[in-house]
Short mmCIF file of C-alpha atoms and ligand atoms in Angstrom, two decimals:
data_model
loop_
_atom_site.label_atom_id
_atom_site.label_comp_id
_atom_site.label_asym_id
_atom_site.label_seq_id
_atom_site.Cartn_x
_atom_site.Cartn_y
_atom_site.Cartn_z
CA MET P 1 150.79 43.75 208.05
CA GLY P 2 152.29 42.11 204.98
CA ALA P 3 151.55 38.56 203.90
CA LYS P 4 154.91 37.27 205.06
CA PRO P 5 154.93 36.41 208.76
CA LEU P 6 157.70 38.11 210.68
CA ARG P 7 157.99 35.27 213.14
CA GLU P 8 157.84 31.60 212.33
CA GLY P 9 155.14 29.70 214.19
CA GLY P 10 153.28 31.54 216.96
CA PRO P 11 150.03 33.29 216.15
CA ALA P 12 149.97 37.04 215.62
CA ALA P 13 148.59 39.28 218.33
CA ARG P 14 145.22 40.59 217.17
CA ILE P 15 144.26 44.11 218.10
CA ALA P 16 140.90 45.80 217.57
CA VAL P 17 141.38 49.51 216.97
CA ILE P 18 138.61 51.98 217.81
CA PRO P 19 139.88 55.52 217.09
CA GLY P 20 136.49 57.07 217.98
CA ASP P 21 136.01 60.84 217.71
CA GLY P 22 137.98 64.08 217.59
CA ILE P 23 141.65 63.72 218.45
CA GLY P 24 141.10 60.00 219.03
CA LYS P 25 141.24 59.73 215.23
CA GLU P 26 144.51 61.65 215.13
CA VAL P 27 146.50 60.09 217.96
CA THR P 28 145.47 56.45 217.48
CA PRO P 29 147.08 56.06 214.02
CA GLU P 30 150.35 57.33 215.50
CA SER P 31 150.18 54.63 218.14
CA VAL P 32 149.48 51.98 215.52
CA LYS P 33 152.47 53.23 213.55
CA ALA P 34 154.72 53.06 216.62
CA ILE P 35 153.52 49.56 217.52
CA PHE P 36 154.11 48.35 213.97
CA ALA P 37 157.62 49.74 214.04
CA VAL P 38 158.50 48.14 217.37
CA ALA P 39 156.89 44.82 216.40
CA GLN P 40 158.78 44.79 213.13
CA SER P 41 162.15 45.39 214.72
CA ALA P 42 161.44 42.65 217.26
CA ARG P 43 160.23 40.37 214.44
CA ARG P 44 156.87 39.90 216.09
CA ARG P 45 153.56 39.58 214.31
CA ILE P 46 150.66 41.84 215.09
CA GLU P 47 147.41 42.47 213.23
CA PHE P 48 145.06 45.42 213.55
CA VAL P 49 141.38 45.54 212.63
CA GLU P 50 139.76 48.95 212.73
CA PHE P 51 136.19 49.66 213.86
CA ASP P 52 134.50 52.95 212.96
CA TRP P 53 132.33 53.19 216.08
CA GLY P 54 131.79 56.77 217.15
CA ALA P 55 129.78 59.92 216.58
CA ASP P 56 129.84 59.85 212.75
CA LYS P 57 128.42 56.33 212.63
CA PHE P 58 125.90 57.14 215.34
CA LEU P 59 124.67 60.23 213.50
CA ARG P 60 124.63 58.40 210.15
CA GLU P 61 123.16 55.05 211.16
CA GLY P 62 121.91 55.42 214.73
CA VAL P 63 124.32 52.67 215.81
CA THR P 64 126.45 53.00 218.95
CA LEU P 65 127.79 49.62 220.10
CA PRO P 66 126.77 46.98 217.53
CA PRO P 67 124.93 43.98 219.03
CA ASP P 68 127.68 41.47 218.24
CA ALA P 69 130.51 43.78 219.36
CA VAL P 70 131.26 42.29 222.76
CA GLU P 71 131.24 38.71 221.50
CA ARG P 72 133.47 39.56 218.53
CA LEU P 73 135.93 41.52 220.60
CA SER P 74 136.29 38.89 223.28
CA ASN P 75 136.46 35.96 220.85
CA GLU P 76 138.60 37.40 218.08
CA PHE P 77 140.96 39.87 219.72
CA ASP P 78 143.66 39.92 222.39
CA ALA P 79 143.26 43.60 223.13
CA ILE P 80 141.51 46.79 222.08
CA LEU P 81 143.29 50.04 221.34
CA PHE P 82 140.87 52.88 221.88
CA GLY P 83 141.12 56.62 221.09
CA ALA P 84 138.40 58.78 222.62
CA LEU P 85 134.69 59.41 222.29
CA GLY P 86 132.76 62.65 222.56
CA ASP P 87 131.38 65.00 219.94
CA PRO P 88 129.62 68.35 220.30
CA ARG P 89 126.98 67.12 217.81
CA VAL P 90 125.94 64.48 220.40
CA PRO P 91 125.31 66.57 223.51
CA SER P 92 123.72 63.63 225.34
CA ASN P 93 127.00 61.70 225.02
CA GLN P 94 124.81 58.66 224.33
CA HIS P 95 127.24 56.97 221.95
CA ALA P 96 130.16 57.40 224.38
CA ALA P 97 128.16 55.90 227.23
CA ASP P 98 127.04 52.96 225.09
CA ILE P 99 130.44 52.25 223.56
CA LEU P 100 133.00 53.13 226.21
CA LEU P 101 131.08 52.39 229.40
CA GLY P 102 129.35 49.53 227.55
CA LEU P 103 132.69 47.87 226.80
CA ARG P 104 134.07 48.48 230.29
CA PHE P 105 130.98 46.92 231.86
CA LYS P 106 130.23 44.14 229.39
CA LEU P 107 133.85 42.97 229.14
CA ASP P 108 133.96 43.30 232.95
CA LEU P 109 137.14 45.38 232.81
CA PHE P 110 137.18 46.05 236.52
CA VAL P 111 140.69 47.47 236.77
CA ASN P 112 141.29 50.94 235.38
CA ALA P 113 145.04 51.40 235.79
CA ARG P 114 146.16 55.01 235.38
CA PRO P 115 149.85 55.44 236.09
CA VAL P 116 151.18 58.90 236.92
CA ALA P 117 154.85 59.21 235.98
CA LEU P 118 156.79 62.36 235.31
CA LEU P 119 158.80 61.91 232.11
CA HIS P 120 160.94 65.00 232.58
CA ASP P 121 161.33 67.26 235.61
CA ARG P 122 160.49 70.40 233.63
CA LEU P 123 156.98 69.12 232.91
CA THR P 124 155.50 69.26 236.40
CA PRO P 125 153.74 72.43 237.56
CA LEU P 126 154.94 71.65 241.10
CA ARG P 127 157.94 73.57 242.40
CA ASP P 128 161.08 71.54 243.26
CA ARG P 129 159.52 68.19 242.43
CA THR P 130 161.22 65.58 240.28
CA SER P 131 160.36 62.29 238.63
CA ARG P 132 161.26 60.62 241.94
CA ASP P 133 158.35 62.42 243.65
CA VAL P 134 155.69 62.24 240.93
CA ARG P 135 155.35 58.51 240.42
CA PHE P 136 152.30 56.58 241.54
CA MET P 137 149.64 54.26 240.20
CA VAL P 138 145.92 55.00 240.43
CA PHE P 139 143.61 51.98 240.41
CA ARG P 140 140.10 53.08 239.67
CA GLU P 141 137.19 50.66 240.12
CA ASN P 142 135.77 50.51 236.61
CA THR P 143 132.49 48.58 236.59
CA GLU P 144 130.36 49.96 239.44
CA GLY P 145 129.74 53.05 241.53
CA LEU P 146 127.92 56.07 240.21
CA TYR P 147 128.62 55.02 236.63
CA VAL P 148 126.21 52.10 236.38
CA GLY P 149 123.33 54.19 235.12
CA VAL P 150 120.84 53.14 237.77
CA GLY P 151 118.46 56.00 238.48
CA GLY P 152 115.89 58.11 236.81
CA PHE P 153 113.83 61.23 236.71
CA PHE P 154 110.60 62.02 238.46
CA LYS P 155 108.43 64.91 237.25
CA LYS P 156 111.04 65.70 234.58
CA ASP P 157 111.01 69.23 233.18
CA THR P 158 108.72 70.51 235.90
CA PRO P 159 109.67 72.78 238.78
CA ASP P 160 109.28 69.75 241.08
CA GLU P 161 111.71 67.62 239.12
CA ILE P 162 113.77 65.02 240.96
CA ALA P 163 116.84 63.25 239.52
CA VAL P 164 118.24 60.13 241.17
CA GLN P 165 121.62 58.51 240.40
CA GLU P 166 122.40 55.46 242.47
CA ASP P 167 125.87 54.57 243.73
CA VAL P 168 126.14 50.82 243.32
CA ASN P 169 128.90 49.00 245.21
CA SER P 170 129.11 45.26 245.56
CA ARG P 171 131.32 43.48 248.09
CA LYS P 172 132.83 41.43 245.24
CA GLY P 173 133.44 44.53 243.15
CA VAL P 174 135.08 46.46 245.96
CA GLU P 175 137.14 43.51 247.09
CA ARG P 176 138.57 42.64 243.68
CA ILE P 177 139.87 46.13 242.95
CA ILE P 178 141.34 46.60 246.45
CA ARG P 179 142.96 43.18 246.25
CA HIS P 180 144.33 44.02 242.81
CA ALA P 181 145.98 47.14 244.24
CA PHE P 182 147.68 45.16 247.01
CA GLU P 183 148.78 42.43 244.61
CA TYR P 184 150.24 45.05 242.26
CA ALA P 185 152.15 46.60 245.17
CA ARG P 186 153.44 43.21 246.28
CA GLN P 187 154.52 42.18 242.79
CA ASN P 188 156.28 45.47 242.13
CA THR P 189 157.81 45.70 245.61
CA LEU P 190 156.00 48.95 246.30
CA LYS P 191 155.60 49.78 249.96
CA ARG P 192 152.47 51.89 250.22
CA VAL P 193 148.80 51.48 249.29
CA CYS P 194 146.31 54.27 249.97
CA MET P 195 142.57 53.62 249.73
CA SER P 196 140.48 56.71 249.26
CA ASP P 197 136.76 57.14 249.76
CA LYS P 198 134.27 59.53 251.31
CA SER P 199 132.98 57.28 254.08
CA ASN P 200 132.40 60.24 256.39
CA ALA P 201 129.55 61.36 254.14
CA MET P 202 128.68 58.31 252.05
CA THR P 203 127.89 56.22 255.08
CA PHE P 204 126.55 53.13 253.32
CA ALA P 205 128.45 52.72 250.06
CA HIS P 206 131.80 53.74 251.46
CA ASP P 207 131.29 52.01 254.76
CA LEU P 208 131.48 48.88 252.62
CA TRP P 209 134.81 50.13 251.18
CA GLN P 210 136.09 50.67 254.71
CA ARG P 211 135.17 47.20 255.90
CA VAL P 212 136.53 45.44 252.81
CA PHE P 213 139.75 47.48 252.96
CA LYS P 214 140.33 46.46 256.60
CA GLN P 215 139.83 42.82 255.73
CA VAL P 216 142.08 42.79 252.64
CA ARG P 217 144.90 44.90 254.12
CA SER P 218 145.34 42.36 256.92
CA GLU P 219 146.46 39.84 254.29
CA TYR P 220 149.33 42.10 253.20
CA PRO P 221 151.17 42.89 256.44
CA GLU P 222 154.39 43.88 254.62
CA ILE P 223 152.58 46.72 252.84
CA GLU P 224 151.98 50.02 254.57
CA SER P 225 148.29 50.65 254.03
CA ARG P 226 146.50 53.86 254.70
CA HIS P 227 143.17 55.55 254.19
CA LEU P 228 142.50 59.14 253.12
CA TYR P 229 139.21 60.83 252.38
CA ILE P 230 139.12 61.86 248.73
CA ASP P 231 139.15 65.60 249.46
CA THR P 232 142.27 65.17 251.59
CA LEU P 233 143.85 62.94 248.95
CA ALA P 234 143.33 65.63 246.30
CA MET P 235 145.15 68.09 248.55
CA GLU P 236 147.94 65.67 249.56
CA VAL P 237 148.87 64.58 246.02
CA VAL P 238 149.52 68.21 245.19
CA ARG P 239 151.27 69.06 248.48
CA ASP P 240 153.55 66.00 248.53
CA PRO P 241 153.03 63.47 245.71
CA GLY P 242 156.11 61.51 246.80
CA GLN P 243 154.17 59.92 249.67
CA PHE P 244 152.13 57.73 247.28
CA ASP P 245 152.95 54.49 245.46
CA VAL P 246 149.50 52.98 244.84
CA ILE P 247 146.11 54.65 245.19
CA VAL P 248 142.88 52.67 244.97
CA THR P 249 139.47 54.27 244.80
CA CYS P 250 135.98 54.13 243.34
CA ASN P 251 134.94 54.85 239.78
CA LEU P 252 134.08 58.55 240.02
CA PHE P 253 136.88 59.56 242.38
CA GLY P 254 139.35 57.63 240.24
CA ASP P 255 138.24 59.56 237.18
CA ILE P 256 138.90 62.86 238.90
CA ILE P 257 142.12 62.01 240.70
CA SER P 258 143.61 60.57 237.49
CA ASP P 259 143.16 63.89 235.65
CA LEU P 260 144.73 65.66 238.62
CA GLY P 261 147.62 63.19 238.53
CA ALA P 262 147.96 63.64 234.75
CA GLN P 263 148.45 67.36 235.20
CA LEU P 264 151.10 66.82 237.90
CA ALA P 265 152.99 64.80 235.29
CA GLY P 266 152.74 67.33 232.48
CA GLY P 267 149.15 67.23 231.29
CA LEU P 268 146.43 65.13 229.77
CA GLY P 269 148.31 64.78 226.50
CA LEU P 270 150.78 62.44 228.19
CA ALA P 271 148.60 60.23 230.38
CA PRO P 272 147.99 56.56 229.55
CA SER P 273 145.45 54.12 230.92
CA ALA P 274 144.46 50.47 230.77
CA ASN P 275 141.02 48.92 231.35
CA ILE P 276 141.83 45.38 232.36
CA HIS P 277 140.27 42.12 233.39
CA PRO P 278 143.34 39.94 233.95
CA GLY P 279 143.40 37.10 231.45
CA ARG P 280 140.67 38.50 229.23
CA THR P 281 140.46 40.82 226.22
CA SER P 282 141.21 44.24 227.68
CA LEU P 283 140.90 47.82 226.47
CA PHE P 284 143.63 50.46 226.36
CA GLU P 285 142.88 54.18 226.03
CA PRO P 286 144.61 57.44 226.89
CA VAL P 287 143.15 59.31 229.87
CA HIS P 288 142.22 62.30 227.72
CA GLY P 289 139.02 62.80 225.75
CA SER P 290 138.26 63.84 222.17
CA ALA P 291 139.36 67.47 222.80
CA PRO P 292 136.99 69.08 220.25
CA SER P 293 138.69 72.48 220.53
CA ILE P 294 141.96 71.19 219.06
CA ALA P 295 140.57 68.36 216.91
CA GLY P 296 141.42 68.48 213.22
CA LYS P 297 144.39 70.79 213.71
CA GLY P 298 147.06 68.10 213.81
CA ILE P 299 148.42 69.35 217.13
CA ALA P 300 147.10 66.76 219.59
CA ASN P 301 149.82 65.11 221.62
CA PRO P 302 150.07 61.43 220.63
CA ILE P 303 152.26 60.49 223.62
CA GLY P 304 149.32 59.59 225.90
CA SER P 305 148.16 57.14 223.26
CA ILE P 306 151.66 55.79 222.60
CA LEU P 307 152.26 55.19 226.32
CA THR P 308 148.85 53.52 226.39
CA SER P 309 150.09 51.22 223.61
CA ALA P 310 153.13 50.44 225.75
CA MET P 311 150.76 49.30 228.51
CA MET P 312 148.96 47.17 225.93
CA LEU P 313 152.23 45.55 224.84
CA ASP P 314 153.05 44.81 228.51
CA PHE P 315 149.64 43.17 228.80
CA LEU P 316 150.40 41.03 225.72
CA GLY P 317 153.64 39.94 227.38
CA TRP P 318 155.79 42.11 225.10
CA LYS P 319 157.62 43.83 227.93
CA ALA P 320 160.78 44.72 226.00
CA GLU P 321 158.71 46.28 223.20
CA GLY P 322 156.64 48.25 225.73
CA ASP P 323 159.88 49.50 227.28
CA ALA P 324 161.18 50.49 223.84
CA LEU P 325 158.12 52.68 223.25
CA ARG P 326 158.51 54.28 226.69
CA GLU P 327 162.18 54.96 226.06
CA ALA P 328 161.41 56.52 222.65
CA VAL P 329 158.80 58.80 224.21
CA ARG P 330 161.22 59.86 226.97
CA ALA P 331 163.78 60.68 224.29
CA ALA P 332 161.25 62.76 222.31
CA VAL P 333 160.42 64.74 225.45
CA ARG P 334 164.10 65.15 226.35
CA GLU P 335 164.89 66.48 222.87
CA GLY P 336 161.88 68.81 222.87
CA LEU P 337 160.34 67.01 219.87
CA VAL P 338 156.85 67.63 221.19
CA THR P 339 153.47 69.19 220.41
CA PRO P 340 152.36 72.71 221.48
CA ASP P 341 150.73 71.53 224.75
CA LEU P 342 154.28 70.83 225.95
CA GLY P 343 155.70 74.02 224.46
CA GLY P 344 156.94 72.40 221.26
CA SER P 345 156.13 73.05 217.62
CA LYS P 346 155.80 69.53 216.25
CA THR P 347 152.61 68.10 214.80
CA THR P 348 150.89 64.93 216.00
CA GLN P 349 152.26 63.11 212.98
CA GLN P 350 155.81 64.40 213.33
CA VAL P 351 155.98 63.14 216.92
CA GLY P 352 154.51 59.78 215.83
CA ASP P 353 157.01 59.50 212.95
CA TRP P 354 159.90 60.36 215.25
CA VAL P 355 158.91 57.74 217.82
CA ALA P 356 158.37 55.08 215.13
CA ASN P 357 161.74 55.88 213.60
CA TYR P 358 163.45 55.79 217.00
CA VAL P 359 162.17 52.31 217.79
CA SER P 360 162.91 51.10 214.24
CA ILE P 361 166.57 52.00 214.26
CA GLY P 362 166.87 50.51 217.73
CA ASN P 363 168.32 53.54 219.53
P1 NAD E 1 139.54 66.41 227.03
O1 NAD E 1 140.45 65.45 227.69
O2 NAD E 1 139.05 66.05 225.69
O3 NAD E 1 140.26 67.84 226.97
C1 NAD E 1 140.60 68.59 228.13
C2 NAD E 1 141.73 69.57 227.81
O4 NAD E 1 142.95 68.86 227.59
C3 NAD E 1 141.49 70.38 226.55
O5 NAD E 1 142.04 71.67 226.73
C4 NAD E 1 142.27 69.62 225.50
O6 NAD E 1 142.65 70.41 224.42
C5 NAD E 1 143.47 69.10 226.31
N1 NAD E 1 143.97 67.85 225.75
C6 NAD E 1 143.41 66.64 225.94
N2 NAD E 1 144.10 65.72 225.28
C7 NAD E 1 145.12 66.33 224.66
C8 NAD E 1 146.17 65.91 223.81
N3 NAD E 1 146.33 64.62 223.46
N4 NAD E 1 147.03 66.84 223.34
C9 NAD E 1 146.91 68.12 223.68
N5 NAD E 1 145.93 68.60 224.47
C10 NAD E 1 145.04 67.71 224.96
O7 NAD E 1 138.32 66.66 228.05
P2 NAD E 1 136.95 67.46 227.83
O8 NAD E 1 137.21 68.68 227.02
O9 NAD E 1 136.35 67.57 229.16
O10 NAD E 1 136.05 66.46 226.99
C11 NAD E 1 135.87 66.49 225.58
C12 NAD E 1 135.02 65.29 225.17
O11 NAD E 1 135.74 64.09 225.40
C13 NAD E 1 133.73 65.15 225.97
O12 NAD E 1 132.72 64.69 225.10
C14 NAD E 1 134.06 64.10 227.01
O13 NAD E 1 132.92 63.40 227.47
C15 NAD E 1 134.98 63.21 226.21
N6 NAD E 1 135.90 62.39 226.99
C16 NAD E 1 136.13 61.13 226.52
C17 NAD E 1 137.04 60.32 227.13
C18 NAD E 1 137.28 58.96 226.57
O14 NAD E 1 136.78 58.62 225.52
N7 NAD E 1 138.04 58.11 227.23
C19 NAD E 1 137.80 60.80 228.21
C20 NAD E 1 137.55 62.11 228.67
C21 NAD E 1 136.60 62.90 228.05
C1 IPM E 2 137.53 58.85 231.18
C2 IPM E 2 136.35 59.68 230.76
C3 IPM E 2 135.06 58.88 230.86
C4 IPM E 2 134.89 58.50 232.31
C5 IPM E 2 133.81 59.61 230.32
C6 IPM E 2 133.98 59.97 228.87
C7 IPM E 2 132.56 58.80 230.52
O1 IPM E 2 136.29 60.87 231.49
O2 IPM E 2 137.77 57.77 230.60
O3 IPM E 2 138.26 59.28 232.08
O4 IPM E 2 134.41 59.28 233.13
O5 IPM E 2 135.27 57.37 232.65
MN1 MN E 3 138.05 61.18 232.76
#
């Protein structure tokens, strides 16, 4: 951003940018470009500071998440724009666990919001479904469950080896994400909340989900609440996605169902997500990973990242600017100005330039 403030008074929004690995490094700059363009035309000030955390730094210096990272991010920044982590040279995925899961846990970003929204009817693999049917929000619990890294090996690398991975669920953790789902439904006048678990098999951890769900749902009598086992949910979202407005589930199931939802809406290249703790520095990343097989070719779809940026702008209170990015992306899809994953022939950069130009000239 230039030295001259675009808006008198008010402080600039400060964004930490972590492009990460693979296509994260290709799509994130396109998002930054689009945000700059929309901020400029709205005469708003925004500053970006880039951090080079990822596989290269890990392999070079042995550093994953620097010790002062969490403090700096929460004290100095309003939000974090994140690309993706994952590199074939780090088969353990150690750096991704430390950085991505580390930030989700240490910043206590308990809400992983992953909206599924069909931008154009031709993009869904489902027959006779339209954007009216494929439109729901997935709330994934983001700080607990099977992701906490509690467990270990016994007799590792022997024929008698045992591996244990604990599923950690706290009443507070379960309650806050379920409550968040109901509040979201209430605030957005959505009628239906579906909680999904596997309480028929996971008789302790998901029994807690059942009990908390029953308690919280009673406080929202105007909302139609329902429970489905996760296997049934996976089947139902494909059979009839129109029956869902809000889905709330645990960390692992939310990871899986959000990729399924992404594909119903045209693929991973389009899917945004937000890791939020309301009122605190939060982290915004596309649902997709670093996609090593297409990295470096300039063909990654930047739309997932740009829609992620729109969620970040909403979070900052810049609703009109978020809407402008969403409208630009819809126009790009409508005009077929898209990357090969959507059948187009544009490069990552060409799509990013087009979106930035669209929001600049205020179409
Ligand atoms: P992936 O999301 O990277 O890729 C899955 C498939 O989707 C691939 O065919 C890929 O080419 C395609 N794809 C993904 N994003 C795309 C885009 N923007 N444009 C066009 N095509 C796109 O999942 P994966 O292959 O299972 O994982 C690769 C690495 O990424 C792994 O190391 C994994 O752990 C990591 N990962 C990281 C994150 C994250 O940082 N948030 C998320 C998922 C996976
Ligand atoms: C995601 C990813 C991560 C997750 C991996 C990289 C740990 O798949 O953000 O969806 O499972 O949360
Ligand atoms: Mn995932």
